[in-house]
Short mmCIF file of C-alpha atoms in Angstrom, two decimals:
data_model
loop_
_atom_site.label_atom_id
_atom_site.label_comp_id
_atom_site.label_asym_id
_atom_site.label_seq_id
_atom_site.Cartn_x
_atom_site.Cartn_y
_atom_site.Cartn_z
CA MET A 1 0.00 0.00 0.00
CA ASN A 2 1.28 3.42 -0.93
CA LYS A 3 2.01 5.13 2.39
CA LEU A 4 1.06 8.52 0.91
CA LEU A 5 -2.51 7.41 0.20
CA ASP A 6 -4.93 8.82 2.79
CA PHE A 7 -7.76 6.37 3.44
CA LYS A 8 -10.26 5.39 6.11
CA THR A 9 -11.48 1.92 7.01
CA ILE A 10 -15.17 1.42 7.86
CA LYS A 11 -17.53 -1.50 8.43
CA LEU A 12 -20.55 -1.88 6.18
CA SER A 13 -22.60 -4.89 7.27
CA LYS A 14 -19.91 -7.50 7.97
CA LEU A 15 -17.53 -6.11 5.38
CA LYS A 16 -14.33 -4.25 6.19
CA ILE A 17 -13.92 -1.55 3.55
CA SER A 18 -11.06 0.92 3.08
CA VAL A 19 -11.92 4.06 1.10
CA GLN A 20 -10.82 7.61 0.43
CA ASN A 21 -14.32 9.08 0.53
CA ILE A 22 -16.78 7.59 3.04
CA GLU A 23 -19.87 9.32 1.63
CA GLU A 24 -19.06 8.04 -1.88
CA ALA A 25 -18.58 4.51 -0.55
CA LYS A 26 -21.89 4.57 1.32
CA ARG A 27 -23.78 5.71 -1.78
CA ILE A 28 -22.19 2.99 -3.90
CA TYR A 29 -22.87 0.40 -1.19
CA HIS A 30 -26.54 1.42 -1.11
CA ASP A 31 -26.93 1.15 -4.89
CA ILE A 32 -25.19 -2.21 -5.11
CA PHE A 33 -26.21 -4.01 -1.92
CA LYS A 34 -29.61 -2.42 -1.25
CA GLY A 35 -30.62 -1.46 -4.79
CA LYS A 36 -29.25 -4.75 -6.19
CA GLU A 37 -28.16 -3.11 -9.43
CA TYR A 38 -25.81 -5.97 -10.25
CA PHE A 39 -27.92 -8.87 -9.05
CA PHE A 40 -28.07 -11.89 -11.33
CA GLU A 41 -29.05 -15.52 -10.95
CA THR A 42 -27.10 -18.56 -12.04
CA ASN A 43 -27.14 -22.22 -11.12
CA LYS A 44 -23.35 -22.35 -11.34
CA LYS A 45 -21.42 -22.62 -8.09
CA SER A 46 -18.41 -20.82 -9.52
CA PRO A 47 -19.57 -18.33 -12.19
CA LEU A 48 -17.02 -16.28 -14.10
CA ILE A 49 -17.53 -12.53 -13.73
CA LEU A 50 -15.63 -9.74 -15.48
CA ASP A 51 -15.94 -6.62 -13.33
CA CYS A 52 -15.05 -3.70 -15.59
CA GLY A 53 -14.64 -0.56 -13.52
CA ALA A 54 -14.30 -2.17 -10.10
CA HIS A 55 -13.38 1.08 -8.29
CA VAL A 56 -12.43 0.17 -4.68
CA GLY A 57 -14.12 -3.22 -4.80
CA LEU A 58 -17.67 -2.88 -3.51
CA SER A 59 -18.98 -4.64 -6.61
CA VAL A 60 -16.44 -7.44 -6.14
CA LEU A 61 -17.54 -7.83 -2.52
CA TYR A 62 -21.17 -7.95 -3.65
CA PHE A 63 -20.54 -10.65 -6.22
CA LYS A 64 -18.63 -12.68 -3.63
CA THR A 65 -21.56 -12.27 -1.23
CA LEU A 66 -23.89 -13.65 -3.92
CA TYR A 67 -21.56 -16.43 -5.05
CA PRO A 68 -18.64 -17.01 -2.63
CA ASP A 69 -16.91 -19.36 -5.06
CA ALA A 70 -17.21 -16.98 -8.05
CA ARG A 71 -14.17 -16.38 -10.24
CA ILE A 72 -13.71 -12.66 -10.83
CA ILE A 73 -11.41 -10.61 -13.01
CA ALA A 74 -11.63 -6.97 -11.90
CA PHE A 75 -10.33 -3.98 -13.87
CA GLU A 76 -9.58 -0.58 -12.32
CA PRO A 77 -7.30 2.08 -13.88
CA ASN A 78 -6.97 4.64 -11.05
CA THR A 79 -3.83 3.74 -9.09
CA ASN A 80 -5.22 4.89 -5.74
CA SER A 81 -8.56 3.14 -6.23
CA PHE A 82 -6.68 0.04 -7.35
CA GLN A 83 -4.63 0.03 -4.15
CA LEU A 84 -7.85 0.12 -2.12
CA LEU A 85 -9.43 -2.53 -4.34
CA LYS A 86 -6.47 -4.80 -3.62
CA LEU A 87 -6.62 -4.05 0.11
CA ASN A 88 -10.38 -4.68 0.28
CA VAL A 89 -9.98 -8.03 -1.46
CA GLN A 90 -7.24 -9.01 0.96
CA GLN A 91 -8.83 -7.86 4.21
CA ASN A 92 -12.10 -9.62 3.40
CA ASP A 93 -10.25 -12.86 2.62
CA LEU A 94 -11.50 -13.15 -0.94
CA SER A 95 -10.06 -15.83 -3.21
CA LYS A 96 -10.30 -16.47 -6.96
CA VAL A 97 -10.08 -12.73 -7.70
CA LYS A 98 -7.64 -11.45 -10.32
CA LEU A 99 -6.99 -7.70 -10.34
CA VAL A 100 -5.92 -5.73 -13.41
CA ASN A 101 -4.69 -2.14 -12.99
CA ALA A 102 -5.86 -0.81 -16.36
CA ALA A 103 -8.71 0.82 -18.23
CA LEU A 104 -10.50 -0.91 -21.10
CA SER A 105 -10.47 0.31 -24.67
CA ASN A 106 -10.17 -0.92 -28.26
CA GLU A 107 -6.38 -0.89 -28.21
CA GLU A 108 -3.52 -1.56 -25.81
CA GLY A 109 -1.01 0.91 -24.44
CA THR A 110 -1.67 4.01 -22.36
CA ALA A 111 -4.29 6.74 -22.10
CA GLN A 112 -5.02 9.81 -20.02
CA LEU A 113 -7.46 9.20 -17.17
CA HIS A 114 -9.52 12.21 -16.03
CA VAL A 115 -9.54 12.19 -12.21
CA SER A 116 -10.43 14.54 -9.37
CA ASN A 117 -7.70 16.95 -8.34
CA GLU A 118 -8.97 16.90 -4.74
CA THR A 119 -6.52 15.50 -2.21
CA ASN A 120 -8.95 15.29 0.71
CA SER A 121 -11.70 12.67 0.22
CA PRO A 122 -11.79 12.82 -3.60
CA TRP A 123 -14.82 11.52 -5.48
CA THR A 124 -13.37 8.91 -7.82
CA TRP A 125 -16.43 7.09 -9.15
CA GLY A 126 -16.48 9.27 -12.30
CA ASP A 127 -12.87 8.70 -13.40
CA ALA A 128 -12.82 8.24 -17.16
CA ILE A 129 -10.53 8.03 -20.18
CA VAL A 130 -13.07 10.02 -22.20
CA LYS A 131 -13.93 13.65 -21.53
CA ASN A 132 -17.31 14.07 -19.81
CA PRO A 133 -19.30 17.24 -18.97
CA TRP A 134 -18.74 16.92 -15.23
CA GLN A 135 -14.97 17.11 -15.70
CA SER A 136 -13.55 20.63 -15.84
CA PRO A 137 -10.00 22.04 -15.67
CA GLU A 138 -10.85 23.51 -12.26
CA THR A 139 -11.86 20.20 -10.69
CA THR A 140 -9.96 17.51 -12.58
CA LYS A 141 -6.52 16.56 -13.80
CA THR A 142 -5.24 13.78 -16.03
CA VAL A 143 -2.91 10.91 -15.18
CA LYS A 144 -1.42 8.31 -17.49
CA VAL A 145 -2.84 4.79 -17.10
CA GLY A 146 -2.57 1.52 -18.94
CA ILE A 147 -5.30 0.38 -21.32
CA VAL A 148 -6.08 -3.20 -22.36
CA LYS A 149 -8.60 -5.02 -24.55
CA LEU A 150 -11.34 -6.89 -22.72
CA SER A 151 -11.50 -9.45 -25.54
CA LYS A 152 -8.14 -10.87 -24.41
CA TYR A 153 -9.79 -11.98 -21.17
CA ILE A 154 -12.80 -13.65 -22.78
CA ILE A 155 -11.35 -17.07 -23.52
CA GLN A 156 -14.16 -19.20 -22.10
CA ASN A 157 -17.85 -18.84 -21.22
CA VAL A 158 -18.48 -15.71 -19.15
CA ASP A 159 -21.52 -15.62 -16.88
CA LEU A 160 -21.57 -11.85 -16.34
CA ILE A 161 -19.82 -8.78 -17.64
CA LYS A 162 -20.41 -5.81 -15.38
CA LEU A 163 -19.55 -2.68 -17.34
CA ASP A 164 -19.09 0.66 -15.58
CA VAL A 165 -16.52 2.49 -17.68
CA GLU A 166 -17.80 6.07 -17.57
CA GLY A 167 -18.52 6.76 -21.21
CA SER A 168 -16.49 4.02 -22.94
CA GLU A 169 -19.34 1.50 -23.05
CA ALA A 170 -19.77 1.53 -26.85
CA ILE A 171 -16.03 1.28 -27.44
CA VAL A 172 -15.66 -1.72 -25.13
CA LEU A 173 -18.72 -3.54 -26.47
CA GLU A 174 -17.64 -3.01 -30.06
CA GLU A 175 -14.19 -4.36 -29.22
CA ILE A 176 -15.62 -7.60 -27.75
CA LYS A 177 -18.40 -8.16 -30.28
CA GLY A 178 -16.55 -11.14 -31.73
CA LYS A 179 -16.58 -12.76 -28.28
CA LEU A 180 -20.19 -12.04 -27.30
CA SER A 181 -21.21 -15.59 -28.19
CA LEU A 182 -19.34 -16.61 -25.02
CA VAL A 183 -21.16 -14.11 -22.79
CA ASP A 184 -24.41 -14.94 -20.99
CA ARG A 185 -25.26 -11.64 -19.25
CA ILE A 186 -24.19 -8.01 -19.25
CA VAL A 187 -25.11 -5.34 -16.72
CA MET A 188 -24.04 -1.92 -17.89
CA GLU A 189 -24.05 1.57 -16.48
CA PHE A 190 -24.53 3.71 -19.58
CA HIS A 191 -23.27 7.30 -19.42
CA GLY A 192 -24.76 9.49 -22.12
CA ASN A 193 -24.02 13.12 -22.91
CA ARG A 194 -23.81 15.51 -25.84
CA ILE A 195 -20.03 15.75 -25.74
CA ASN A 196 -19.24 12.05 -26.09
CA LYS A 197 -21.14 11.28 -29.29
CA ASP A 198 -19.25 8.02 -29.84
CA ASN A 199 -21.02 6.50 -26.84
CA ASN A 200 -24.25 6.03 -28.74
CA LEU A 201 -27.16 4.30 -26.99
CA GLU A 202 -28.85 3.12 -30.18
CA LYS A 203 -25.58 1.62 -31.40
CA ILE A 204 -25.20 -0.30 -28.15
CA VAL A 205 -28.78 -1.61 -28.27
CA LYS A 206 -28.37 -2.74 -31.89
CA LEU A 207 -25.14 -4.54 -31.02
CA LEU A 208 -26.94 -6.36 -28.20
CA GLU A 209 -29.88 -7.30 -30.42
CA ASP A 210 -27.59 -8.47 -33.24
CA ASN A 211 -25.87 -10.80 -30.77
CA SER A 212 -29.07 -12.42 -29.44
CA PHE A 213 -29.44 -10.45 -26.22
CA ILE A 214 -32.71 -9.29 -24.77
CA TYR A 215 -32.46 -6.20 -22.58
CA LYS A 216 -34.25 -3.84 -20.22
CA ILE A 217 -33.41 -0.25 -19.37
CA LYS A 218 -33.79 1.62 -16.11
CA GLN A 219 -33.65 5.41 -15.73
CA GLU A 220 -34.32 7.39 -12.56
CA GLY A 221 -35.48 4.24 -10.79
CA GLU A 222 -38.03 3.22 -13.44
CA LEU A 223 -37.97 0.60 -16.18
CA ILE A 224 -38.59 2.34 -19.51
CA ASP A 225 -38.66 1.67 -23.24
CA LEU A 226 -35.75 2.76 -25.41
CA ASN A 227 -37.81 5.49 -27.08
CA LYS A 228 -38.73 6.96 -23.68
CA VAL A 229 -35.15 7.55 -22.50
CA LYS A 230 -34.66 11.17 -21.43
CA LYS A 231 -31.48 12.33 -23.14
CA ASP A 232 -30.50 15.31 -21.06
CA GLU A 233 -27.18 17.14 -21.27
CA SER A 234 -25.82 14.29 -19.19
CA TYR A 235 -27.81 11.18 -18.34
CA TRP A 236 -27.30 7.76 -16.81
CA LEU A 237 -28.96 4.38 -17.35
CA ILE A 238 -28.73 0.83 -16.11
CA ILE A 239 -29.02 -1.73 -18.89
CA TRP A 240 -29.47 -5.40 -18.08
CA ALA A 241 -28.90 -7.75 -21.03
CA LYS A 242 -29.29 -11.51 -21.14
CA LYS A 243 -28.68 -13.99 -23.94
CA LYS A 244 -31.90 -15.33 -25.45
CA THR A 245 -32.70 -18.93 -24.62
CA SER A 246 -33.76 -21.18 -27.46
#
């Protein structure tokens, strides 16, 4: 653990969680554990989950609560968040978890990650390698991070891809489209805005449909049809997708 990283350790339920921002962690915990945004059912004892945008690990902890024997590969580009992700995996005695300190894109190498420039309790859940409206020169800075292709990690059947990549959803899905036959479910946090036109909702939905997924969309707590999505200056959706059964 980097000794310069300022963090606090709290207990949420029976979990020991180290974080930089307690309020941020509590909100994420509520959405994941109480709101069950990432809940899925499987009859497999040891499902394979790709957690894309794992942050400090609350999603990993949730999946391990659902399926203690799950195999998880978790991706997180922010170095500080990754340190806490690693610590949270260790101090909760999780096994079968592989951690990758990188962002996901359609190429490999490096990219600039937009992060908060706050040093005291920074909000890090919006870190992104694409420019988003909530990131301004006054509140953010960029740091160099590694980028990898998700397709390299899809070498067998995947039970769930959880995708929370802050505006890179279309890029990542397009990059793995040749591997989607191996994927059973996807739960995605879609981040739409007028700046990032490449992250196109209709393109994502068509890609899902073309690869035999059925889907449902949730906005502002309500399930809605695609044509009812409110496309504000900046908007956020949860999309659950599941492979059609014959």
